[in-house]
PDB file of N, CA and C in Angstrom:
ATOM      1  N   MET Z   1     160.094 164.839 150.242  1.00  0.00           N
ATOM      2  CA  MET Z   1     161.074 164.411 149.267  1.00  0.00           C
ATOM      3  C   MET Z   1     161.614 165.652 148.568  1.00  0.00           C
ATOM      4  N   SER Z   2     162.920 165.771 148.546  1.00  0.00           N
ATOM      5  CA  SER Z   2     163.530 166.929 147.900  1.00  0.00           C
ATOM      6  C   SER Z   2     163.468 166.785 146.381  1.00  0.00           C
ATOM      7  N   ASN Z   3     163.734 167.875 145.710  1.00  0.00           N
ATOM      8  CA  ASN Z   3     163.738 167.873 144.250  1.00  0.00           C
ATOM      9  C   ASN Z   3     164.787 166.894 143.717  1.00  0.00           C
ATOM     10  N   GLN Z   4     165.948 166.871 144.353  1.00  0.00           N
ATOM     11  CA  GLN Z   4     167.026 165.970 143.933  1.00  0.00           C
ATOM     12  C   GLN Z   4     166.616 164.508 144.135  1.00  0.00           C
ATOM     13  N   GLU Z   5     165.944 164.219 145.242  1.00  0.00           N
ATOM     14  CA  GLU Z   5     165.472 162.853 145.499  1.00  0.00           C
ATOM     15  C   GLU Z   5     164.405 162.448 144.480  1.00  0.00           C
ATOM     16  N   ALA Z   6     163.529 163.368 144.155  1.00  0.00           N
ATOM     17  CA  ALA Z   6     162.484 163.083 143.172  1.00  0.00           C
ATOM     18  C   ALA Z   6     163.092 162.799 141.801  1.00  0.00           C
ATOM     19  N   GLU Z   7     164.087 163.583 141.415  1.00  0.00           N
ATOM     20  CA  GLU Z   7     164.755 163.359 140.132  1.00  0.00           C
ATOM     21  C   GLU Z   7     165.466 162.011 140.107  1.00  0.00           C
ATOM     22  N   ALA Z   8     166.102 161.635 141.205  1.00  0.00           N
ATOM     23  CA  ALA Z   8     166.782 160.338 141.287  1.00  0.00           C
ATOM     24  C   ALA Z   8     165.766 159.203 141.190  1.00  0.00           C
ATOM     25  N   PHE Z   9     164.610 159.364 141.839  1.00  0.00           N
ATOM     26  CA  PHE Z   9     163.563 158.349 141.784  1.00  0.00           C
ATOM     27  C   PHE Z   9     163.036 158.195 140.358  1.00  0.00           C
ATOM     28  N   ILE Z  10     162.776 159.305 139.699  1.00  0.00           N
ATOM     29  CA  ILE Z  10     162.263 159.270 138.330  1.00  0.00           C
ATOM     30  C   ILE Z  10     163.282 158.620 137.398  1.00  0.00           C
ATOM     31  N   LYS Z  11     164.563 158.929 137.585  1.00  0.00           N
ATOM     32  CA  LYS Z  11     165.613 158.319 136.759  1.00  0.00           C
ATOM     33  C   LYS Z  11     165.633 156.807 136.958  1.00  0.00           C
ATOM     34  N   LYS Z  12     165.546 156.358 138.206  1.00  0.00           N
ATOM     35  CA  LYS Z  12     165.526 154.921 138.500  1.00  0.00           C
ATOM     36  C   LYS Z  12     164.304 154.256 137.878  1.00  0.00           C
ATOM     37  N   LEU Z  13     163.175 154.906 137.975  1.00  0.00           N
ATOM     38  CA  LEU Z  13     161.940 154.384 137.401  1.00  0.00           C
ATOM     39  C   LEU Z  13     162.060 154.262 135.879  1.00  0.00           C
ATOM     40  N   ASP Z  14     162.574 155.287 135.227  1.00  0.00           N
ATOM     41  CA  ASP Z  14     162.772 155.253 133.772  1.00  0.00           C
ATOM     42  C   ASP Z  14     163.712 154.123 133.363  1.00  0.00           C
ATOM     43  N   GLU Z  15     164.794 153.949 134.111  1.00  0.00           N
ATOM     44  CA  GLU Z  15     165.748 152.881 133.802  1.00  0.00           C
ATOM     45  C   GLU Z  15     165.094 151.513 133.952  1.00  0.00           C
ATOM     46  N   GLY Z  16     164.312 151.337 135.003  1.00  0.00           N
ATOM     47  CA  GLY Z  16     163.623 150.067 135.221  1.00  0.00           C
ATOM     48  C   GLY Z  16     162.606 149.772 134.136  1.00  0.00           C
ATOM     49  N   LEU Z  17     161.886 150.796 133.699  1.00  0.00           N
ATOM     50  CA  LEU Z  17     160.912 150.610 132.616  1.00  0.00           C
ATOM     51  C   LEU Z  17     161.604 150.248 131.304  1.00  0.00           C
ATOM     52  N   ALA Z  18     162.748 150.858 131.037  1.00  0.00           N
ATOM     53  CA  ALA Z  18     163.492 150.543 129.814  1.00  0.00           C
ATOM     54  C   ALA Z  18     163.980 149.096 129.836  1.00  0.00           C
ATOM     55  N   ILE Z  19     164.453 148.640 130.983  1.00  0.00           N
ATOM     56  CA  ILE Z  19     164.898 147.250 131.121  1.00  0.00           C
ATOM     57  C   ILE Z  19     163.723 146.303 130.919  1.00  0.00           C
ATOM     58  N   ALA Z  20     162.597 146.601 131.540  1.00  0.00           N
ATOM     59  CA  ALA Z  20     161.410 145.748 131.414  1.00  0.00           C
ATOM     60  C   ALA Z  20     160.928 145.695 129.967  1.00  0.00           C
ATOM     61  N   GLU Z  21     160.977 146.822 129.271  1.00  0.00           N
ATOM     62  CA  GLU Z  21     160.555 146.847 127.869  1.00  0.00           C
ATOM     63  C   GLU Z  21     161.465 145.969 127.014  1.00  0.00           C
ATOM     64  N   GLN Z  22     162.775 146.072 127.216  1.00  0.00           N
ATOM     65  CA  GLN Z  22     163.710 145.245 126.454  1.00  0.00           C
ATOM     66  C   GLN Z  22     163.496 143.761 126.736  1.00  0.00           C
ATOM     67  N   GLU Z  23     163.276 143.407 127.991  1.00  0.00           N
ATOM     68  CA  GLU Z  23     163.021 142.008 128.343  1.00  0.00           C
ATOM     69  C   GLU Z  23     161.738 141.505 127.681  1.00  0.00           C
ATOM     70  N   MET Z  24     160.700 142.329 127.691  1.00  0.00           N
ATOM     71  CA  MET Z  24     159.439 141.954 127.061  1.00  0.00           C
ATOM     72  C   MET Z  24     159.620 141.757 125.556  1.00  0.00           C
ATOM     73  N   LEU Z  25     160.353 142.671 124.910  1.00  0.00           N
ATOM     74  CA  LEU Z  25     160.585 142.559 123.473  1.00  0.00           C
ATOM     75  C   LEU Z  25     161.390 141.305 123.136  1.00  0.00           C
ATOM     76  N   ARG Z  26     162.438 141.016 123.920  1.00  0.00           N
ATOM     77  CA  ARG Z  26     163.232 139.807 123.674  1.00  0.00           C
ATOM     78  C   ARG Z  26     162.387 138.557 123.855  1.00  0.00           C
ATOM     79  N   ASP Z  27     161.549 138.547 124.884  1.00  0.00           N
ATOM     80  CA  ASP Z  27     160.683 137.400 125.145  1.00  0.00           C
ATOM     81  C   ASP Z  27     159.702 137.195 123.991  1.00  0.00           C
ATOM     82  N   LYS Z  28     159.058 138.262 123.558  1.00  0.00           N
ATOM     83  CA  LYS Z  28     158.102 138.170 122.448  1.00  0.00           C
ATOM     84  C   LYS Z  28     158.812 137.793 121.145  1.00  0.00           C
ATOM     85  N   ALA Z  29     159.993 138.339 120.916  1.00  0.00           N
ATOM     86  CA  ALA Z  29     160.739 138.022 119.699  1.00  0.00           C
ATOM     87  C   ALA Z  29     161.116 136.547 119.668  1.00  0.00           C
ATOM     88  N   SER Z  30     161.448 135.977 120.817  1.00  0.00           N
ATOM     89  CA  SER Z  30     161.835 134.562 120.857  1.00  0.00           C
ATOM     90  C   SER Z  30     160.667 133.651 120.498  1.00  0.00           C
ATOM     91  N   ARG Z  31     159.442 134.154 120.665  1.00  0.00           N
ATOM     92  CA  ARG Z  31     158.251 133.372 120.329  1.00  0.00           C
ATOM     93  C   ARG Z  31     157.625 133.812 119.005  1.00  0.00           C
ATOM     94  N   GLY Z  32     158.269 134.743 118.302  1.00  0.00           N
ATOM     95  CA  GLY Z  32     157.752 135.212 117.018  1.00  0.00           C
ATOM     96  C   GLY Z  32     156.499 136.054 117.142  1.00  0.00           C
ATOM     97  N   GLU Z  33     156.317 136.708 118.277  1.00  0.00           N
ATOM     98  CA  GLU Z  33     155.103 137.495 118.518  1.00  0.00           C
ATOM     99  C   GLU Z  33     155.278 138.948 118.100  1.00  0.00           C
ATOM    100  N   SER Z  34     154.145 139.624 117.992  1.00  0.00           N
ATOM    101  CA  SER Z  34     154.152 141.037 117.634  1.00  0.00           C
ATOM    102  C   SER Z  34     153.807 141.894 118.844  1.00  0.00           C
ATOM    103  N   VAL Z  35     154.024 143.182 118.681  1.00  0.00           N
ATOM    104  CA  VAL Z  35     153.633 144.173 119.681  1.00  0.00           C
ATOM    105  C   VAL Z  35     152.728 145.185 118.992  1.00  0.00           C
ATOM    106  N   VAL Z  36     151.976 145.918 119.769  1.00  0.00           N
ATOM    107  CA  VAL Z  36     151.029 146.899 119.246  1.00  0.00           C
ATOM    108  C   VAL Z  36     151.425 148.276 119.771  1.00  0.00           C
ATOM    109  N   TYR Z  37     151.422 149.258 118.884  1.00  0.00           N
ATOM    110  CA  TYR Z  37     151.691 150.633 119.285  1.00  0.00           C
ATOM    111  C   TYR Z  37     150.898 151.561 118.377  1.00  0.00           C
ATOM    112  N   SER Z  38     150.918 152.843 118.679  1.00  0.00           N
ATOM    113  CA  SER Z  38     150.257 153.802 117.796  1.00  0.00           C
ATOM    114  C   SER Z  38     151.316 154.712 117.192  1.00  0.00           C
ATOM    115  N   ASP Z  39     151.115 155.071 115.933  1.00  0.00           N
ATOM    116  CA  ASP Z  39     152.055 155.963 115.266  1.00  0.00           C
ATOM    117  C   ASP Z  39     151.733 157.413 115.627  1.00  0.00           C
ATOM    118  N   SER Z  40     152.445 158.340 115.003  1.00  0.00           N
ATOM    119  CA  SER Z  40     152.279 159.754 115.357  1.00  0.00           C
ATOM    120  C   SER Z  40     150.904 160.311 115.007  1.00  0.00           C
ATOM    121  N   GLN Z  41     150.172 159.632 114.104  1.00  0.00           N
ATOM    122  CA  GLN Z  41     148.813 160.053 113.763  1.00  0.00           C
ATOM    123  C   GLN Z  41     147.759 159.320 114.588  1.00  0.00           C
ATOM    124  N   GLY Z  42     148.189 158.458 115.496  1.00  0.00           N
ATOM    125  CA  GLY Z  42     147.251 157.729 116.337  1.00  0.00           C
ATOM    126  C   GLY Z  42     146.747 156.430 115.735  1.00  0.00           C
ATOM    127  N   ASN Z  43     147.307 156.030 114.600  1.00  0.00           N
ATOM    128  CA  ASN Z  43     146.911 154.769 113.973  1.00  0.00           C
ATOM    129  C   ASN Z  43     147.523 153.590 114.721  1.00  0.00           C
ATOM    130  N   ILE Z  44     146.754 152.531 114.874  1.00  0.00           N
ATOM    131  CA  ILE Z  44     147.229 151.341 115.566  1.00  0.00           C
ATOM    132  C   ILE Z  44     148.091 150.522 114.621  1.00  0.00           C
ATOM    133  N   LYS Z  45     149.263 150.111 115.097  1.00  0.00           N
ATOM    134  CA  LYS Z  45     150.208 149.331 114.295  1.00  0.00           C
ATOM    135  C   LYS Z  45     150.561 148.042 115.028  1.00  0.00           C
ATOM    136  N   HIS Z  46     150.683 146.961 114.280  1.00  0.00           N
ATOM    137  CA  HIS Z  46     151.139 145.670 114.792  1.00  0.00           C
ATOM    138  C   HIS Z  46     152.466 145.373 114.099  1.00  0.00           C
ATOM    139  N   VAL Z  47     153.524 145.164 114.861  1.00  0.00           N
ATOM    140  CA  VAL Z  47     154.836 144.853 114.282  1.00  0.00           C
ATOM    141  C   VAL Z  47     155.479 143.719 115.065  1.00  0.00           C
ATOM    142  N   LEU Z  48     156.330 142.967 114.388  1.00  0.00           N
ATOM    143  CA  LEU Z  48     157.043 141.899 115.071  1.00  0.00           C
ATOM    144  C   LEU Z  48     158.015 142.495 116.085  1.00  0.00           C
ATOM    145  N   ALA Z  49     158.072 141.879 117.245  1.00  0.00           N
ATOM    146  CA  ALA Z  49     158.993 142.339 118.281  1.00  0.00           C
ATOM    147  C   ALA Z  49     160.431 142.278 117.783  1.00  0.00           C
ATOM    148  N   SER Z  50     160.739 141.287 116.953  1.00  0.00           N
ATOM    149  CA  SER Z  50     162.096 141.171 116.406  1.00  0.00           C
ATOM    150  C   SER Z  50     162.439 142.367 115.522  1.00  0.00           C
ATOM    151  N   ASP Z  51     161.454 142.917 114.814  1.00  0.00           N
ATOM    152  CA  ASP Z  51     161.690 144.108 113.997  1.00  0.00           C
ATOM    153  C   ASP Z  51     161.958 145.328 114.874  1.00  0.00           C
ATOM    154  N   VAL Z  52     161.260 145.421 115.987  1.00  0.00           N
ATOM    155  CA  VAL Z  52     161.492 146.534 116.916  1.00  0.00           C
ATOM    156  C   VAL Z  52     162.909 146.448 117.463  1.00  0.00           C
ATOM    157  N   LEU Z  53     163.318 145.257 117.895  1.00  0.00           N
ATOM    158  CA  LEU Z  53     164.661 145.070 118.441  1.00  0.00           C
ATOM    159  C   LEU Z  53     165.739 145.361 117.402  1.00  0.00           C
ATOM    160  N   ALA Z  54     165.463 145.039 116.147  1.00  0.00           N
ATOM    161  CA  ALA Z  54     166.436 145.255 115.079  1.00  0.00           C
ATOM    162  C   ALA Z  54     166.444 146.701 114.584  1.00  0.00           C
ATOM    163  N   GLY Z  55     165.526 147.523 115.079  1.00  0.00           N
ATOM    164  CA  GLY Z  55     165.473 148.918 114.668  1.00  0.00           C
ATOM    165  C   GLY Z  55     164.833 149.133 113.314  1.00  0.00           C
ATOM    166  N   ARG Z  56     164.050 148.160 112.853  1.00  0.00           N
ATOM    167  CA  ARG Z  56     163.423 148.269 111.533  1.00  0.00           C
ATOM    168  C   ARG Z  56     162.061 148.955 111.593  1.00  0.00           C
ATOM    169  N   VAL Z  57     161.698 149.450 112.750  1.00  0.00           N
ATOM    170  CA  VAL Z  57     160.397 150.101 112.902  1.00  0.00           C
ATOM    171  C   VAL Z  57     160.640 151.572 113.201  1.00  0.00           C
ATOM    172  N   LEU Z  58     160.084 152.418 112.373  1.00  0.00           N
ATOM    173  CA  LEU Z  58     160.184 153.859 112.598  1.00  0.00           C
ATOM    174  C   LEU Z  58     158.904 154.318 113.258  1.00  0.00           C
ATOM    175  N   GLY Z  59     159.037 155.230 114.172  1.00  0.00           N
ATOM    176  CA  GLY Z  59     157.793 155.689 114.737  1.00  0.00           C
ATOM    177  C   GLY Z  59     157.984 156.419 115.976  1.00  0.00           C
TER     178      GLY Z  59
END
């Protein structure tokens, strides 16, 4: 696999992951569910998926 092919594959993979993340967030938001992530200090955070979609979560 050439360098150009590898870069194209990685770009496609990143795009697919971004789409999957948005779909997951919309699905969870429709059910009023939260998601879990860690902040920059490694602390575990629980936030509503709707807040993530609305951009109300910094991190």
